Amino acid sequence: AGSSVEEMEFNWDEYLEDTGATAAPHGSFKHVDTSLQNGFAPGMKLEVAVKSDQNTYWVATIITTCGQLLLLRYDGYGEDRKADFWCDILTADLHPIGWCQQNKKILKVPEGIKDKIPDQEEFLQRVLKGACSAPANLLEGLHRGKNPLDLIAPGSRLELQNMRDSLEAWIVNVVENVGGRLKLRYEGLEDLDKFDQWLFYLDPFLHQVGWAAQHGYSLQPPLAIRSLRSEADWQEILKKVKEEEEESSVPTDLFKDKPVIGVHSFSEGMKLEAVDPMAPFVISPATVLKVYNDKYFLIEMDDLRPERASSQRYVCHRGSAGIFPVQWSLKNGLHLSPPPGYPGQDFDWADYLKQCGAEAAPQSCFPSLTSDHGFKENMKLEAVNPVDPEEVCIATVTKLKDSYLWLQLEGSKKPVPECIVSVESMNIFPVGWCETNGYQLRPPRKAIVNKQKKIAVVQPEKQILSSRTVHDGLKNQELNSSDSVVINGKYCCPKIYFNHRCFSGPYLNKGRIAELPQSVGPGNCVLVLKEVLTLLINAAYKPSRVLRELQLDEEAAWHGHGETLKAKYKGKSYRATVEVVRTADRVADFCRKTCIKLECCPNLFGPQMVLDKCSENCSVLTKTKYTHYYGKRKNKRIGRPPGGHSNLEVAMKKPNKRRKRRKHFFVHKKKRSSTSVDNTPAGSPQGSGAEEEDDQDESELSHSLAQDRDKRKRKLRTFSFSDDENKPPSPKDIKMEVAEKLQLDSNPLEWSVADVVRFLKSTDCAPLARIFLDQEIDGQALLLLTLPTVQECMDLKLGPAIKLCHHIERVKLAFYQQFAN
């Protein structure tokens, strides 16, 4: 077994890289997703103290949630994200809708949107009509700021149905809560841990105290522990529990997301195939031994040995995992283990049913199986060891059949055969779950530690978070590059949505984007964003090109965490260091900037779901216009005039002497020569003869472009008149356009950013309004803009720049005529 040093230093990223495997997607673990919900949901409204005036309040809407943090936007800002702000439920002055009226507090419009809301009462009536208020019990009182899951604290009591007789239940004490996975001890056993069980809090057999009495079930200790106490002792324990019920109770709404148990149609004596949940390694024949009611029945694993002392029995319901119709194994090419004591090795269901005088359970008795789950062979995850539930091990998916996985566990104290689990099992977890919840993950026996990554960029060993970090406990905290930042032990990245309707840009394949999951996360920021970027890379026309666009600029300031991402294209492997953010407050901005890097709609992916209409109005913009406004300009090739190669250029070029430069951190996995880097334009025909030449040319230019960028900032761009779009208007045209008088209602020197945006949206340059909003250009800045500054600062082509400057000149002229005196 690995040493304690190896256990401490195990790193998932290095392990995945070393094994060449991928992590199972976070979205495939629905029970984990449910456990992270904090009771608040996007769209809920609440009353929040106004920052500039703490004595007044205003209505705000929840944009997204992250543990005990809420991202809010005051009502009245519409789609303007600039005013969004994070707040901590524990410390912020937050209240449910109606609180101000009840407590005689003042509701007053914030200064930033005062001009947008002339009638406060009418506005409030309109926005609050049919609105959903944030839950009062989560904003006030003992439960304030607590994730509902945290309310199941050590000492809490629950009721657990007997796994061998579902009509019985007994009280259990919560000993430990690890991210919703509960260590439970039967009431009355005190420090005796022999009969402890681990169950996820959403397990169908786990209930709040009082459930058994409400549903007519018997409340008594299971047979296995009944002899440890006298009947009088058990009754005394029960009396004590009822007296302390209020102190140790768990809110009933915590179980609202539990799977609903449907009505079954099994009959006693029916035969089926089943996996023993106590030893889920083989599929064997089983029998419905007893039917309790329309919800529960008892399964017994078949055992033909005459000397058997006991049998494996367990309670099932219609949705129970691990039960299959007769012949399911045969149809799926799987081995069915004959029952112990069966003569011979060749098991035949027809003979066996005839021999037993039994009938097979019909197909209609079983739940429908789905293959839409996101798991694939060789994916890695974390899974509970069924032999020792204290252990959570690294697991590899070795096989998939319908809704079932075959898992090979690594690092367990004792070797375990491949386990058979349902994709909906609550005993499997995403990569990083143990680390996030502070639980020891069993590493592989030969953990690779301190493995140097094969990246040509030297990463800084430590980074210090800025003072803008959203949680006080993280301020000025030094973090190693392998650290995972969490808030109070919880995940800190909200769910990231893929908005399939948004414009996907020139790099990403619209069809592949449509096949991506609706969302990823929530989870650890670094892990979730890494998964999102990996999905985007794989959804590209040319994955290597997208990887190059995302890679960390050598000269850029380091603000986040460097992650190694990979891409495969035409049989070659590529890798690059990509910067991702660590904290929830920076996720939205990171997603938006990454979208702009890839020249797609800024809302293509991010923590906000686009339901009907994108706020960027990307559907009405043509592909060409869209990359004008949001995309980055592509540098034309140096030394290649529009008319083709000059004689001088051809004469100076020596054949086969093309200079090659090694990329610093976009590295081929095995060969680090520049020819291995795929830099062909996205969407161009694959396998064209010019592809290798393009790779070499762009590789040559990679180091000179940074110098050219500095030169362009010092001198005005030389204009090309090769097309109508870039051709400047004649003096006659300019005079005619400027002659159109503009009548202003207010002095542009006093315009806010919102006023400037509003003006631009009234012109034919409306799509450029977003740039002004992002760069916070107010009226004073607007009046200082000229054609050169517009081109340099906004990176626009000459045609759109001239059109924009025409409107700016109209504002300037109106200013001089109306307000200059």
PDB file of C-alpha atoms in Angstrom, residues 26-36 149 179 200-202 423-430 433:
ATOM      1  CA  HIS A  26     -19.856  16.400 -13.116  1.00  0.00           C
ATOM      2  CA  GLY A  27     -23.357  16.518 -14.586  1.00  0.00           C
ATOM      3  CA  SER A  28     -23.603  12.722 -14.478  1.00  0.00           C
ATOM      4  CA  PHE A  29     -23.824  12.714 -10.668  1.00  0.00           C
ATOM      5  CA  LYS A  30     -27.329  14.050 -10.099  1.00  0.00           C
ATOM      6  CA  HIS A  31     -27.382  13.341  -6.374  1.00  0.00           C
ATOM      7  CA  VAL A  32     -24.271  15.493  -5.893  1.00  0.00           C
ATOM      8  CA  ASP A  33     -25.844  18.292  -7.925  1.00  0.00           C
ATOM      9  CA  THR A  34     -28.958  18.129  -5.732  1.00  0.00           C
ATOM     10  CA  SER A  35     -26.888  18.196  -2.541  1.00  0.00           C
ATOM     11  CA  LEU A  36     -25.301  21.511  -3.531  1.00  0.00           C
ATOM     12  CA  LEU A 149     -27.582  19.884   3.792  1.00  0.00           C
ATOM     13  CA  GLY A 179     -21.102  16.202   1.642  1.00  0.00           C
ATOM     14  CA  PHE A 200     -26.442   9.269   1.103  1.00  0.00           C
ATOM     15  CA  TYR A 201     -29.132  11.519   2.592  1.00  0.00           C
ATOM     16  CA  LEU A 202     -31.364  11.083  -0.503  1.00  0.00           C
ATOM     17  CA  VAL A 423     -25.320   5.217 -13.171  1.00  0.00           C
ATOM     18  CA  GLU A 424     -27.767   6.695 -10.626  1.00  0.00           C
ATOM     19  CA  SER A 425     -26.014   5.097  -7.654  1.00  0.00           C
ATOM     20  CA  MET A 426     -25.478   7.405  -4.694  1.00  0.00           C
ATOM     21  CA  ASN A 427     -22.190   5.643  -3.934  1.00  0.00           C
ATOM     22  CA  ILE A 428     -20.299   7.164  -6.853  1.00  0.00           C
ATOM     23  CA  PHE A 429     -18.929  10.712  -6.983  1.00  0.00           C
ATOM     24  CA  PRO A 430     -17.109  13.040  -9.400  1.00  0.00           C
ATOM     25  CA  TRP A 433     -15.433  15.207  -4.393  1.00  0.00           C
TER      26      TRP A 433
END
